[in-house]
PDB file of C-alpha atoms and ligand atoms in Angstrom:
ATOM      1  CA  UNK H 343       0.000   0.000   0.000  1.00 86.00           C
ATOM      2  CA  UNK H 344       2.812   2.112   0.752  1.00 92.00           C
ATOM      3  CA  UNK H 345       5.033   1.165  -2.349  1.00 94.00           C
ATOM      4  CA  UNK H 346       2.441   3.139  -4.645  1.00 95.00           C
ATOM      5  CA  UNK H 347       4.280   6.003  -3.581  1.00 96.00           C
ATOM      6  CA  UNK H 348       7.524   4.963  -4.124  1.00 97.00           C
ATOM      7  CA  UNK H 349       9.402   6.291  -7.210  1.00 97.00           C
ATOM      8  CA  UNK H 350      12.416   3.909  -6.825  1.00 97.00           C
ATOM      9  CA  UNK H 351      14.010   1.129  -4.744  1.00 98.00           C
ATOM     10  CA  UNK H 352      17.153   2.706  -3.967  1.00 98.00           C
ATOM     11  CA  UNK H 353      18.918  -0.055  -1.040  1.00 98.00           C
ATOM     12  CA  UNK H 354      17.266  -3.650  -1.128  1.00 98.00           C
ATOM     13  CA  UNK H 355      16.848  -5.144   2.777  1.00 98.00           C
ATOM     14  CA  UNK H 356      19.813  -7.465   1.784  1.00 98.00           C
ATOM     15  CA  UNK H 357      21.920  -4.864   0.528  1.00 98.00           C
ATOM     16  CA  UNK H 358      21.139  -2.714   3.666  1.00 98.00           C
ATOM     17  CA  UNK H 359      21.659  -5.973   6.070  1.00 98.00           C
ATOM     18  CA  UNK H 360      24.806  -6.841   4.382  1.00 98.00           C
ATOM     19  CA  UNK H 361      26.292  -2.766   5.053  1.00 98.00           C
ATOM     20  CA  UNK H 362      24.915  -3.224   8.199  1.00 98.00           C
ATOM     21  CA  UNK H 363      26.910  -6.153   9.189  1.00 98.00           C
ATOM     22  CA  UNK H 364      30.294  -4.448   7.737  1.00 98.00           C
ATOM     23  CA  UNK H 365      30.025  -1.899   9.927  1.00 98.00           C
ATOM     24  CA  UNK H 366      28.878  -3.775  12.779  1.00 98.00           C
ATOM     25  CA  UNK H 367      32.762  -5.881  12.468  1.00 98.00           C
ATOM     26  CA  UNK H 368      34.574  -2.558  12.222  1.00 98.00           C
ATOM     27  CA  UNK H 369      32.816  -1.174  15.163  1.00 98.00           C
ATOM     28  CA  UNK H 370      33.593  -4.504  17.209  1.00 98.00           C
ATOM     29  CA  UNK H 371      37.426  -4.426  15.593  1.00 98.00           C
ATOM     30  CA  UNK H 372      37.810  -0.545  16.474  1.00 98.00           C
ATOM     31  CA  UNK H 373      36.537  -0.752  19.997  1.00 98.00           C
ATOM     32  CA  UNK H 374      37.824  -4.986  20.452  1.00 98.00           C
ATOM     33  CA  UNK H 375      38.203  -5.060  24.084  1.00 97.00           C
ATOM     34  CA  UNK H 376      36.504  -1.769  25.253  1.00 97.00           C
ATOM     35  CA  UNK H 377      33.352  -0.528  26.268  1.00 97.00           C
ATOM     36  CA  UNK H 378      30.825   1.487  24.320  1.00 98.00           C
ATOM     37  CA  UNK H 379      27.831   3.498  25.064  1.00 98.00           C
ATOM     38  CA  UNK H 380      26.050   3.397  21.608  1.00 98.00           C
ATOM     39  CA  UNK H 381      23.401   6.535  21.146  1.00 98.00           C
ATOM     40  CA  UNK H 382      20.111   6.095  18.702  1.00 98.00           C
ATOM     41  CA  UNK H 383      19.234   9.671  17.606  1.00 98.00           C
ATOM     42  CA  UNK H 384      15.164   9.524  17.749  1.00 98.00           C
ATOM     43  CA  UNK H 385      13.010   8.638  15.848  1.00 96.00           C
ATOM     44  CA  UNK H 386      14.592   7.957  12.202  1.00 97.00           C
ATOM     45  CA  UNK H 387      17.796   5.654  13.280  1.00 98.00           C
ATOM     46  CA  UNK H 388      15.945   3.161  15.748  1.00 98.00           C
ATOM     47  CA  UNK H 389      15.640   0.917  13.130  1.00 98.00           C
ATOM     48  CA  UNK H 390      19.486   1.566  11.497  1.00 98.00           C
ATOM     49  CA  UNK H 391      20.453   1.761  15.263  1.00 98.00           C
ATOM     50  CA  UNK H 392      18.478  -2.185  16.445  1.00 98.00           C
ATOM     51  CA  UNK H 393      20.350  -4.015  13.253  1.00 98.00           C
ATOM     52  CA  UNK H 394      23.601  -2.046  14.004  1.00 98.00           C
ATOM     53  CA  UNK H 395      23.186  -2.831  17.994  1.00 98.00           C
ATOM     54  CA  UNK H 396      22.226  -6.532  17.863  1.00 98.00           C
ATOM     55  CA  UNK H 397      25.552  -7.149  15.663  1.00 98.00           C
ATOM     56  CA  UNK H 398      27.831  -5.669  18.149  1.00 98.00           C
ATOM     57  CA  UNK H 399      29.971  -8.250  20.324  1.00 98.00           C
ATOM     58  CA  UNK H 400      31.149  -5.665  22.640  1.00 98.00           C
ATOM     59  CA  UNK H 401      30.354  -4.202  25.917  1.00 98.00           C
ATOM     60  CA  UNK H 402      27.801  -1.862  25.318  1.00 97.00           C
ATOM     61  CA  UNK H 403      24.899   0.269  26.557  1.00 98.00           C
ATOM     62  CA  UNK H 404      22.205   1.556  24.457  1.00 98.00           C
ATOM     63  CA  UNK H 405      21.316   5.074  24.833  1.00 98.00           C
ATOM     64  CA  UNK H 406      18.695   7.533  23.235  1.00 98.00           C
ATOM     65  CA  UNK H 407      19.032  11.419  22.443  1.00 98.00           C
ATOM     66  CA  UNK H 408      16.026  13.733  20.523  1.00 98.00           C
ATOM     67  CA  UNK H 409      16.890  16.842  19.342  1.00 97.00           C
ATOM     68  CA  UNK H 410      14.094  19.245  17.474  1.00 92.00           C
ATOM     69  CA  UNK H 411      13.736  22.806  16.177  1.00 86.00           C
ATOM     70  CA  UNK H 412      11.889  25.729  17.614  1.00 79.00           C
ATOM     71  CA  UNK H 413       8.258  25.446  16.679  1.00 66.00           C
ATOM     72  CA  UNK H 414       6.426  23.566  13.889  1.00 60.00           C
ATOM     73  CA  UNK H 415       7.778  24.933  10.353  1.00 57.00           C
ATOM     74  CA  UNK H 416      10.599  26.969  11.793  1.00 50.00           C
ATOM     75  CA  UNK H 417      12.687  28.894   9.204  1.00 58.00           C
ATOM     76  CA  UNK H 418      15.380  29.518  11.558  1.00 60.00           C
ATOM     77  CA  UNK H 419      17.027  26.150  11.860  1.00 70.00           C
ATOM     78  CA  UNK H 420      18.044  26.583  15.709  1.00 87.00           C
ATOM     79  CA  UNK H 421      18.273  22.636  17.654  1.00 93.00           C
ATOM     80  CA  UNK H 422      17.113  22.381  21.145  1.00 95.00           C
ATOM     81  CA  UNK H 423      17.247  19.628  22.851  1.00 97.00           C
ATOM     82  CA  UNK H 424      14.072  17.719  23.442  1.00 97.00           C
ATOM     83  CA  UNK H 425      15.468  14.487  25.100  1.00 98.00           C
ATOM     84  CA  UNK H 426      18.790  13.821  26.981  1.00 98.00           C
ATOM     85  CA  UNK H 427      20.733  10.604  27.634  1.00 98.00           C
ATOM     86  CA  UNK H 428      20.522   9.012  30.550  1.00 98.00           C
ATOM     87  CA  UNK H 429      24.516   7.575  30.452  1.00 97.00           C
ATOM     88  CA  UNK H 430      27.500   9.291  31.888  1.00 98.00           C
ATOM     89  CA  UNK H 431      29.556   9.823  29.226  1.00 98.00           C
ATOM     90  CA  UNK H 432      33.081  11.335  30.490  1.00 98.00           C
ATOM     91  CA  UNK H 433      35.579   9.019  29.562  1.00 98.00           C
ATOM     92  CA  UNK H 434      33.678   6.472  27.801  1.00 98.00           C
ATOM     93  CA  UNK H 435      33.655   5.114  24.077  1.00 98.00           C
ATOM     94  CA  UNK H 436      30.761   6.569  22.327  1.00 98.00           C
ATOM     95  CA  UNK H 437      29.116   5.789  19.054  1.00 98.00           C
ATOM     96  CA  UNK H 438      26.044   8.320  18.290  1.00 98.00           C
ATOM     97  CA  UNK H 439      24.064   5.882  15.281  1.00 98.00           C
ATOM     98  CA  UNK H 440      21.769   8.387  13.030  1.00 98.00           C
ATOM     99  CA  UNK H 441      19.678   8.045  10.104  1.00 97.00           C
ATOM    100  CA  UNK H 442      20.946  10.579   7.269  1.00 97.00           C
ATOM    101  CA  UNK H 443      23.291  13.035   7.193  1.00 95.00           C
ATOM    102  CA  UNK H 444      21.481  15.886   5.716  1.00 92.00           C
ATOM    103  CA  UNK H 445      22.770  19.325   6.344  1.00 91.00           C
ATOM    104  CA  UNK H 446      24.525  18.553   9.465  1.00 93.00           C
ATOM    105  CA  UNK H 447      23.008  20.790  11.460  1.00 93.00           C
ATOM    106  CA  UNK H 448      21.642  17.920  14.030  1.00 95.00           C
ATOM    107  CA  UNK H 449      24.819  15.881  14.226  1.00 96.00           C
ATOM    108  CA  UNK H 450      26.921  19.136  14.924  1.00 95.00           C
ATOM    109  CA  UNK H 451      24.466  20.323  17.495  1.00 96.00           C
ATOM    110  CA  UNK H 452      24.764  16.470  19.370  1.00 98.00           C
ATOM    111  CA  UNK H 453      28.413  16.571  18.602  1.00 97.00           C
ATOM    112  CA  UNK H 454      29.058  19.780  20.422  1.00 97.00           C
ATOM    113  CA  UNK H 455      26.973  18.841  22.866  1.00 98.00           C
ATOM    114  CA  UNK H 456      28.133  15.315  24.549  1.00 98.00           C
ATOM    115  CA  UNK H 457      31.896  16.356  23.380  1.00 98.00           C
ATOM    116  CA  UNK H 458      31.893  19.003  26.015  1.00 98.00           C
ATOM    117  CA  UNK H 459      30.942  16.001  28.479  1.00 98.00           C
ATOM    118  CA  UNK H 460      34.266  14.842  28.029  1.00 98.00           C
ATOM    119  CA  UNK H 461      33.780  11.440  26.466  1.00 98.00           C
ATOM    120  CA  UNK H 462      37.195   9.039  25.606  1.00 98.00           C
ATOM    121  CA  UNK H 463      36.151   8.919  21.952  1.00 98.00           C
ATOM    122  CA  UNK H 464      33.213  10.261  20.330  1.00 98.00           C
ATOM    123  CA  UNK H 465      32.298   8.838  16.834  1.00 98.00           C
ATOM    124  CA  UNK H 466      29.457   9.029  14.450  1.00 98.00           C
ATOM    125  CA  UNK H 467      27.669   5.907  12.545  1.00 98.00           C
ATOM    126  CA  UNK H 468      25.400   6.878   9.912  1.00 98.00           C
ATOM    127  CA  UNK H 469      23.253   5.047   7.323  1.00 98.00           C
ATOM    128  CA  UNK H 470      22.927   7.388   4.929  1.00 97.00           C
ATOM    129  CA  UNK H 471      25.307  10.097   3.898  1.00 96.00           C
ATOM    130  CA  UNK H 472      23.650  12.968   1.436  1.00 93.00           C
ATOM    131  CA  UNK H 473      25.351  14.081  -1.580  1.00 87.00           C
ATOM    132  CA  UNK H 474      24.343  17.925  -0.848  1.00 82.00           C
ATOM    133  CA  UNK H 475      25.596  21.083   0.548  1.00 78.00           C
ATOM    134  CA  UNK H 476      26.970  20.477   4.464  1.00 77.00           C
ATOM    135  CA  UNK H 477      25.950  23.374   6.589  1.00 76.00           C
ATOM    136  CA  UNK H 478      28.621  22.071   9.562  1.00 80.00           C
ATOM    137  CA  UNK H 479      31.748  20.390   9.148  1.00 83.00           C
ATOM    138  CA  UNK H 480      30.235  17.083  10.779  1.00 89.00           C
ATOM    139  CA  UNK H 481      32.183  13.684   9.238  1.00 91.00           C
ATOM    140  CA  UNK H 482      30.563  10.737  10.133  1.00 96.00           C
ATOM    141  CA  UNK H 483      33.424   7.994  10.766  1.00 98.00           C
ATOM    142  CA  UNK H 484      31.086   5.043   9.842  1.00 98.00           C
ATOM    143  CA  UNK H 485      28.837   5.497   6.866  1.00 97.00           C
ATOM    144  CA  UNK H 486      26.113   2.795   5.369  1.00 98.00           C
ATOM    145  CA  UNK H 487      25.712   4.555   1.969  1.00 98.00           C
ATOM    146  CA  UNK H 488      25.958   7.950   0.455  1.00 95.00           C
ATOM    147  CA  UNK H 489      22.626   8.724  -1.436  1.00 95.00           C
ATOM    148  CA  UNK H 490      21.837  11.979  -4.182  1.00 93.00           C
ATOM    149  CA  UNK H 491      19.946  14.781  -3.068  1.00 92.00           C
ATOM    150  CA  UNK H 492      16.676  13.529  -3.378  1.00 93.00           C
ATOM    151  CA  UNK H 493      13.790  12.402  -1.066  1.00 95.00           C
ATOM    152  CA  UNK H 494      14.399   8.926   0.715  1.00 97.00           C
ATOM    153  CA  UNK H 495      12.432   6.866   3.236  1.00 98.00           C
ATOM    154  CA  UNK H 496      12.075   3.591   4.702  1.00 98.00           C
ATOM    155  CA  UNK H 497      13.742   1.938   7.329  1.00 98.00           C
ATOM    156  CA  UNK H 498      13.404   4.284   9.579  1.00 98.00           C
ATOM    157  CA  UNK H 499      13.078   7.204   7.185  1.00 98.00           C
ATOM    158  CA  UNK H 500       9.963   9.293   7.215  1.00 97.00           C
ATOM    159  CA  UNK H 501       8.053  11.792   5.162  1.00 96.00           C
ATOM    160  CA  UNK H 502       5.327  13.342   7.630  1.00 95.00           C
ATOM    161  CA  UNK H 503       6.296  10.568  10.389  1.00 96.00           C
ATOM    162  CA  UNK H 504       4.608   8.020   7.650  1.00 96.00           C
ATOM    163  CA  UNK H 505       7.504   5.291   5.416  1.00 98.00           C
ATOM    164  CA  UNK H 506       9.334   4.286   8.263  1.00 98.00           C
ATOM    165  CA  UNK H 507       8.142   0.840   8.226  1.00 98.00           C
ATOM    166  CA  UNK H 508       9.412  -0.099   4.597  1.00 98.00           C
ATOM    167  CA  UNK H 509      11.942  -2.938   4.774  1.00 98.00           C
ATOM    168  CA  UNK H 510      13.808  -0.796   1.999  1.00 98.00           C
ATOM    169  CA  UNK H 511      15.214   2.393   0.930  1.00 98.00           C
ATOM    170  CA  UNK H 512      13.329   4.321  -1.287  1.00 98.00           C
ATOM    171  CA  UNK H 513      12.797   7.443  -3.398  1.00 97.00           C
ATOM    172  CA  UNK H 514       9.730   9.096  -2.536  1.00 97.00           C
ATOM    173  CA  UNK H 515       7.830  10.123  -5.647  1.00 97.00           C
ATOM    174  CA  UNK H 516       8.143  13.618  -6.514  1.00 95.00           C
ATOM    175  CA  UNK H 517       3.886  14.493  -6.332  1.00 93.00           C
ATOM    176  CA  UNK H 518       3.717  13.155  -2.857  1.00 93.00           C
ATOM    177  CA  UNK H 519       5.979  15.791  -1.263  1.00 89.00           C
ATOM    178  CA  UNK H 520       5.220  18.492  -3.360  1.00 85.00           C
ATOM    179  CA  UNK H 521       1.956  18.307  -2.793  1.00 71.00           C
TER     180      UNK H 521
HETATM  181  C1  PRP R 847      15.942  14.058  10.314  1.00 76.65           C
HETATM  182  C2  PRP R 847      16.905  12.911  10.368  1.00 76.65           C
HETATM  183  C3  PRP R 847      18.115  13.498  11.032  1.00 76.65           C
HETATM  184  C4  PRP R 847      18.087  14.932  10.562  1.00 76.65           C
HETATM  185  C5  PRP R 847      19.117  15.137   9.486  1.00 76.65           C
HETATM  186  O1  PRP R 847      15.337  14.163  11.553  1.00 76.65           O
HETATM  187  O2  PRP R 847      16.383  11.818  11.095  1.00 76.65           O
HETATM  188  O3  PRP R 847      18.017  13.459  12.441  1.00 76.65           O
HETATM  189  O4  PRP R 847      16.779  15.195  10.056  1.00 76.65           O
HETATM  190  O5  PRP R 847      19.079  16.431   8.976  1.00 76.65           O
HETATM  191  P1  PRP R 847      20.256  17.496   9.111  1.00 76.65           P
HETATM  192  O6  PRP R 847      21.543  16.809   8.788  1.00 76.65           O
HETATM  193  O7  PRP R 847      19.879  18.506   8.051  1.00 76.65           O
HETATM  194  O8  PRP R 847      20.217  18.075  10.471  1.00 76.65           O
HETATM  195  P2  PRP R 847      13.886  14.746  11.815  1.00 76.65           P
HETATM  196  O9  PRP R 847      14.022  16.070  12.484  1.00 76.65           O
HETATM  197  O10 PRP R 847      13.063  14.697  10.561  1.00 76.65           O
HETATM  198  O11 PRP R 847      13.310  13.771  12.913  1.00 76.65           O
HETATM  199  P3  PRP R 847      13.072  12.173  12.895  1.00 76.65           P
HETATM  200  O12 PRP R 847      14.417  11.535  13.137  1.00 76.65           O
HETATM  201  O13 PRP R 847      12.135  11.966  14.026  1.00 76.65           O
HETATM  202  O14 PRP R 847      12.501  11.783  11.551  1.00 76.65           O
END
């Protein structure tokens, strides 16, 4: 019912399971040995975040962070935070997981934020990686695919909080978010 509105299958489930798993064994051979509080940016990476969790073989907590702009439809791009982690960070291994790097703008503003905590490490994991202009010099350190600028849901990716549940990637068809 869903796939009507889908222009394009852009990442298969196998294709995402088997990036998923890649980056789950460089995680585990990065951190062999240490512990790692890993951080699911609500709501688009839970899904990225459960396949990259359940695939770790290390010591880890899970963790959860939300981060929104001012008002509904605000122009001015300013973060707040809506939801805090729970974990003490200083001096621990962290891994924040996110959905897409669009702009930047959210990963900076969590960046900034649990850096000044003091962690040991601080890395970013994301699954997608946009081919558009970066408004912040975030890098993510582990990256599932880079994808054009154009608009993708599924797994975990929304248009108006509705797509998340495909099992795929897709592109959105133009008419539906122009509308
Ligand atoms: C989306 C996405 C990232 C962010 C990326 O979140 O999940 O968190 O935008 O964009 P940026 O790089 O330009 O900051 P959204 O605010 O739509 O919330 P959601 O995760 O609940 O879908």
């Amino acid at each position: 019912m869903l796939d009507k509105d889908i222009a394009r299958v852009i990442y298969t489930p196998e294709q995402i399971q088997d990036r998923v798993k890649e980056i789950a064994r460089r995680i585990n051979e990065d951190f062999a040995g240490e512990q790692v509080v890993v951080i699911a940016v609500l709501r688009g990476s839970v899904i990225f975040f459960s396949d990259i969790f359940r695939n770790l073989t290390l010591d880890c907590e899970a963790d959860f962070i939300s981060v929104g702009s001012y008002g509904k439809g605000a122009t001015s791009g300013e973060l707040k935070l809506k939801k805090d982690i729970s974990a003490d960070i200083k001096g621990k291994n962290v891994i924040i997981v996110e959905d897409i790097l669009d702009t930047g703008k959210t990963l900076k503003f969590i960046c900034d934020l649990l850096s000044q905590r003091e962690p040991k490490a601080l890395r970013v994991c994301v699954l997608l990686d946009k081919k558009c202009e970066k408004q912040s010099e975030v890098k993510a350190d582990y990256v599932g695919f880079e994808v054009e600028d154009t608009f993708v849901v599924g797994y975990g990716l929304d248009y108006a909080d509705r797509y998340r549940n495909l099992p795929y990637i897709g592109e959105l068809k133009t008419d539906i978010w122009r509308k």
